[in-house]
CSV table of C-alpha atoms in Angstrom, one decimal:
chain,number,residue,atom,x,y,z
W,262,GLU,CA,-9.0,-18.3,0.2
W,263,VAL,CA,-8.7,-14.7,0.8
W,264,GLN,CA,-9.5,-12.5,-2.1
W,265,LEU,CA,-10.1,-8.5,-3.8
W,266,LEU,CA,-11.1,-8.1,-6.8
W,267,GLU,CA,-11.4,-4.3,-8.0
W,268,SER,CA,-13.4,-3.8,-10.9
W,269,GLY,CA,-14.8,-0.1,-12.6
W,270,GLY,CA,-11.9,1.3,-14.0
W,271,GLY,CA,-11.6,2.6,-17.6
W,272,LEU,CA,-10.9,5.8,-19.8
W,273,VAL,CA,-12.7,9.1,-18.4
W,274,GLN,CA,-12.3,12.4,-19.7
W,275,PRO,CA,-10.9,15.1,-17.4
W,276,GLY,CA,-13.8,16.4,-14.8
W,277,GLY,CA,-15.5,13.4,-15.4
W,278,SER,CA,-16.1,10.5,-12.6
W,279,LEU,CA,-15.7,6.9,-12.1
W,280,ARG,CA,-16.8,4.5,-9.5
W,281,LEU,CA,-14.0,1.8,-8.5
W,282,SER,CA,-15.4,-1.8,-6.6
W,283,CYS,CA,-13.7,-4.3,-4.5
W,284,ALA,CA,-15.6,-7.8,-4.0
W,285,ALA,CA,-13.8,-9.1,-0.7
W,286,SER,CA,-14.1,-12.7,-0.2
W,287,GLY,CA,-13.1,-15.3,2.4
W,288,PHE,CA,-13.2,-13.0,5.8
W,289,THR,CA,-15.6,-11.4,7.8
W,290,PHE,CA,-15.3,-8.3,5.7
W,291,SER,CA,-17.0,-6.0,8.5
W,292,ASP,CA,-14.2,-6.8,11.0
W,293,TYR,CA,-11.4,-4.8,8.8
W,294,ALA,CA,-11.2,-1.3,7.9
W,295,MET,CA,-10.0,-1.3,4.0
W,296,THR,CA,-8.0,1.0,2.0
W,297,TRP,CA,-7.3,1.9,-1.3
W,298,VAL,CA,-3.6,2.5,-2.7
W,299,ARG,CA,-3.0,3.7,-6.0
W,300,GLN,CA,0.0,3.6,-8.6
W,301,ALA,CA,1.1,6.3,-11.5
W,302,PRO,CA,2.6,4.9,-14.1
W,303,GLY,CA,6.6,4.0,-13.5
W,304,LYS,CA,5.9,6.1,-10.0
W,305,GLY,CA,5.4,4.8,-6.6
W,306,LEU,CA,2.9,3.8,-4.2
W,307,GLU,CA,0.7,6.7,-3.1
W,308,TRP,CA,-2.0,6.0,-0.1
W,309,VAL,CA,-5.6,7.1,-1.2
W,310,SER,CA,-8.0,6.6,1.4
W,311,ALA,CA,-9.6,4.6,3.8
W,312,ILE,CA,-12.6,3.3,5.7
W,313,SER,CA,-13.4,1.9,8.7
W,314,GLY,CA,-15.3,-1.5,9.4
W,315,SER,CA,-18.7,0.1,10.4
W,316,GLY,CA,-17.7,2.7,7.4
W,317,GLY,CA,-18.2,5.3,10.0
W,318,THR,CA,-14.5,7.2,9.9
W,319,THR,CA,-13.1,7.9,6.7
W,320,TYR,CA,-9.5,9.3,5.5
W,321,TYR,CA,-8.5,10.7,2.4
W,322,ALA,CA,-5.1,12.2,1.2
W,323,ASP,CA,-4.8,16.0,0.2
W,324,SER,CA,-4.9,14.9,-3.5
W,325,VAL,CA,-7.8,13.7,-3.0
W,326,LYS,CA,-10.0,14.9,-0.6
W,327,GLY,CA,-13.1,16.9,-1.5
W,328,ARG,CA,-13.2,14.6,-5.0
W,329,PHE,CA,-13.2,11.0,-3.8
W,330,THR,CA,-15.1,9.3,-1.4
W,331,ILE,CA,-14.9,6.3,0.3
W,332,SER,CA,-18.0,3.8,1.4
W,333,ARG,CA,-18.7,0.4,2.2
W,334,ASP,CA,-21.5,-2.2,1.7
W,335,ASN,CA,-20.8,-4.5,4.7
W,336,SER,CA,-24.1,-6.7,3.0
W,337,LYS,CA,-22.3,-7.0,0.4
W,338,ASN,CA,-19.0,-7.4,1.1
W,339,THR,CA,-17.8,-4.4,-1.3
W,340,LEU,CA,-16.0,-1.6,-0.6
W,341,TYR,CA,-16.4,1.5,-3.2
W,342,LEU,CA,-14.6,4.7,-4.5
W,343,GLN,CA,-16.5,7.1,-6.2
W,344,MET,CA,-14.2,9.2,-8.1
W,345,ASN,CA,-15.3,13.1,-9.1
W,346,SER,CA,-13.7,15.6,-11.0
W,347,LEU,CA,-10.9,13.1,-12.2
W,348,ARG,CA,-7.6,14.8,-13.5
W,349,ALA,CA,-4.8,14.0,-15.5
W,350,GLU,CA,-2.7,13.2,-12.5
W,351,ASP,CA,-5.3,10.5,-10.8
W,352,THR,CA,-4.3,7.7,-13.7
W,353,ALA,CA,-3.3,5.1,-12.3
W,354,VAL,CA,-3.5,1.4,-10.8
W,355,TYR,CA,-6.1,1.6,-8.2
W,356,TYR,CA,-5.8,-1.0,-5.6
W,357,CYS,CA,-8.0,-2.2,-3.1
W,358,ALA,CA,-6.2,-3.9,0.5
W,359,LYS,CA,-7.1,-5.3,3.7
W,360,PRO,CA,-4.9,-4.8,6.6
W,361,ILE,CA,-3.4,-7.0,9.5
W,362,SER,CA,-5.8,-5.4,11.9
W,363,PRO,CA,-5.1,-3.4,14.0
W,364,LEU,CA,-2.0,-2.1,12.5
W,365,TYR,CA,-2.8,-1.2,9.1
W,366,ALA,CA,-0.6,-3.5,7.6
W,367,PHE,CA,-1.7,-5.0,4.5
W,368,ASP,CA,-2.0,-8.2,4.1
W,369,ILE,CA,-4.2,-9.0,1.2
W,370,TRP,CA,-4.3,-6.5,-2.1
W,371,GLY,CA,-6.1,-6.9,-5.3
W,372,GLN,CA,-5.1,-7.2,-8.6
W,373,GLY,CA,-5.7,-3.5,-9.2
W,374,THR,CA,-7.6,-1.9,-12.0
W,375,MET,CA,-6.4,0.7,-14.3
W,376,VAL,CA,-7.8,4.5,-14.4
W,377,THR,CA,-6.6,6.5,-17.3
W,378,VAL,CA,-8.1,10.1,-17.0
W,379,SER,CA,-7.6,11.7,-20.8
W,380,SER,CA,-9.3,13.4,-23.7
E,233,SER,CA,2.3,15.6,7.2
E,234,TYR,CA,4.3,12.6,7.7
E,235,VAL,CA,7.4,11.9,5.3
E,236,LEU,CA,9.1,8.3,4.5
E,237,THR,CA,12.7,9.4,2.4
E,238,GLN,CA,14.2,6.1,0.7
E,239,PRO,CA,17.1,5.4,-1.3
E,240,PRO,CA,15.8,5.5,-4.6
E,241,SER,CA,18.3,2.7,-5.7
E,242,VAL,CA,20.5,-0.5,-4.0
E,243,SER,CA,22.6,-2.8,-5.9
E,244,VAL,CA,23.6,-6.2,-4.3
E,245,ALA,CA,25.8,-9.3,-5.4
E,246,PRO,CA,23.3,-12.4,-4.8
E,247,GLY,CA,24.6,-14.4,-2.4
E,248,GLN,CA,24.8,-10.8,0.1
E,249,THR,CA,23.1,-9.0,2.0
E,250,ALA,CA,21.0,-5.9,1.2
E,251,ARG,CA,20.1,-2.8,3.4
E,252,ILE,CA,16.9,-0.8,2.2
E,253,THR,CA,17.0,2.3,5.2
E,254,CYS,CA,13.4,4.0,5.6
E,255,GLY,CA,13.8,8.0,7.0
E,256,GLY,CA,11.4,9.1,9.3
E,257,ASN,CA,11.4,11.5,12.2
E,258,ASN,CA,11.5,9.4,15.7
E,259,ILE,CA,10.4,6.4,13.4
E,260,GLY,CA,11.4,4.5,15.9
E,261,SER,CA,8.3,5.1,17.7
E,262,LYS,CA,5.8,4.0,14.8
E,263,SER,CA,5.4,0.3,13.5
E,264,VAL,CA,6.7,0.2,9.9
E,265,HIS,CA,5.8,-2.2,7.7
E,266,TRP,CA,7.4,-3.4,4.5
E,267,TYR,CA,6.6,-4.2,0.6
E,268,GLN,CA,7.9,-6.1,-2.5
E,269,GLN,CA,6.9,-5.1,-5.6
E,270,LYS,CA,7.9,-7.1,-9.1
E,271,PRO,CA,6.9,-6.0,-12.1
E,272,GLY,CA,3.2,-6.0,-13.3
E,273,GLN,CA,2.2,-7.5,-9.9
E,274,ALA,CA,0.9,-6.0,-7.1
E,275,PRO,CA,2.6,-5.6,-3.8
E,276,VAL,CA,3.4,-8.4,-1.0
E,277,LEU,CA,3.9,-7.5,2.6
E,278,VAL,CA,7.4,-9.1,3.0
E,279,VAL,CA,7.4,-7.6,7.3
E,280,TYR,CA,5.0,-6.0,9.7
E,281,ASP,CA,5.0,-4.0,12.2
E,282,ASP,CA,8.9,-3.2,12.0
E,283,SER,CA,10.1,-7.0,12.2
E,284,ASP,CA,7.8,-9.4,12.2
E,285,ARG,CA,7.2,-11.6,9.0
E,286,PRO,CA,4.0,-13.0,7.2
E,287,SER,CA,3.7,-17.0,6.4
E,288,GLY,CA,5.3,-17.6,3.6
E,289,ILE,CA,8.1,-15.4,3.7
E,290,PRO,CA,11.2,-16.0,3.6
E,291,GLU,CA,13.5,-15.8,7.0
E,292,ARG,CA,15.7,-13.9,4.8
E,293,PHE,CA,13.8,-10.8,4.8
E,294,SER,CA,14.1,-9.5,8.3
E,295,GLY,CA,13.8,-5.6,9.7
E,296,SER,CA,14.3,-3.4,12.3
E,297,ASN,CA,13.3,0.3,13.5
E,298,SER,CA,15.4,2.6,15.6
E,299,GLY,CA,15.2,6.2,16.2
E,300,ASN,CA,14.9,7.9,12.8
E,301,THR,CA,15.6,5.0,10.6
E,302,ALA,CA,13.8,1.9,9.5
E,303,THR,CA,15.8,-0.9,8.0
E,304,LEU,CA,14.6,-4.4,5.6
E,305,THR,CA,17.9,-6.4,5.5
E,306,ILE,CA,17.7,-9.2,2.8
E,307,SER,CA,19.9,-11.7,3.6
E,308,ARG,CA,21.6,-14.2,0.8
E,309,VAL,CA,20.1,-12.3,-1.6
E,310,GLU,CA,18.7,-14.2,-4.4
E,311,ALA,CA,18.3,-12.8,-8.0
E,312,GLY,CA,14.4,-13.6,-7.5
E,313,ASP,CA,14.3,-10.7,-4.7
E,314,GLU,CA,14.9,-8.1,-7.5
E,315,ALA,CA,11.6,-5.7,-6.9
E,316,ASP,CA,10.9,-2.1,-5.9
E,317,TYR,CA,11.0,-1.9,-2.1
E,318,TYR,CA,8.6,0.2,-0.2
E,319,CYS,CA,8.0,1.2,3.8
E,320,GLN,CA,5.0,2.3,4.9
E,321,VAL,CA,3.4,3.7,8.4
E,322,TRP,CA,0.4,4.8,9.9
E,323,ASP,CA,0.3,7.8,11.3
E,324,SER,CA,-2.4,7.6,13.5
E,325,SER,CA,-2.4,11.0,14.7
E,326,SER,CA,-2.9,12.4,11.0
E,327,ASP,CA,-6.2,13.3,9.3
E,328,HIS,CA,-4.4,11.5,6.3
E,329,PRO,CA,-2.5,8.9,8.4
E,330,GLY,CA,-1.4,6.4,5.3
E,331,VAL,CA,1.8,6.9,4.5
E,332,PHE,CA,4.4,5.0,1.9
E,333,GLY,CA,8.3,5.5,1.3
E,334,GLY,CA,9.2,6.7,-2.4
E,335,GLY,CA,10.3,3.0,-3.1
E,336,THR,CA,13.9,1.7,-3.7
E,337,LYS,CA,14.6,-0.3,-6.6
E,338,LEU,CA,16.6,-3.4,-5.2
E,339,THR,CA,18.7,-4.5,-8.0
E,340,VAL,CA,20.6,-7.9,-8.1
E,341,LEU,CA,23.6,-7.6,-10.0
């Protein structure tokens, strides 16, 4: 079964850091680009970042560029999101998602991990 | 950056047809994907590449895309279709290519 499992969320103070992980199983992880999508409480979906299968190409939303870093370890089938200089507006459920390559339609989603930025 | 515009809400009676639009500049030239999200759950892909359905998605869900508007059509609407629906494109010409519409709340009357 294809599965994504996020972890690493929690409560952090403004200006703090957090690293999210997304463990993948059931597919050849390195064959797929991966993405992070977030959803603030009561709000819509917001695309955050994406990374190519090899890890050599990355993309970021303007709202997180320079603060967040996406990476992956294909030997561990794991996707990461390092979040620095966190702000209250980063409070959201963070999902990792796998695309139907090469269309970047996301057919598999994790259950999400909640990040709360508050003092 | 590319912008997708959806109506905030659509209401439909059971058994009728719901149409949810997604507007964007020349969106007909892009591949549009649609997601259903129920409260407390992760999104589910219901239509991809304008009109294809993933396995397990009922034929009642269909999509079209032309000009400046893409449309998700749900035929014979059921109570269980009540959810938020989001359109999405991948704007490969952009440095930040992932784009979601603002979402549409489908209410089944």
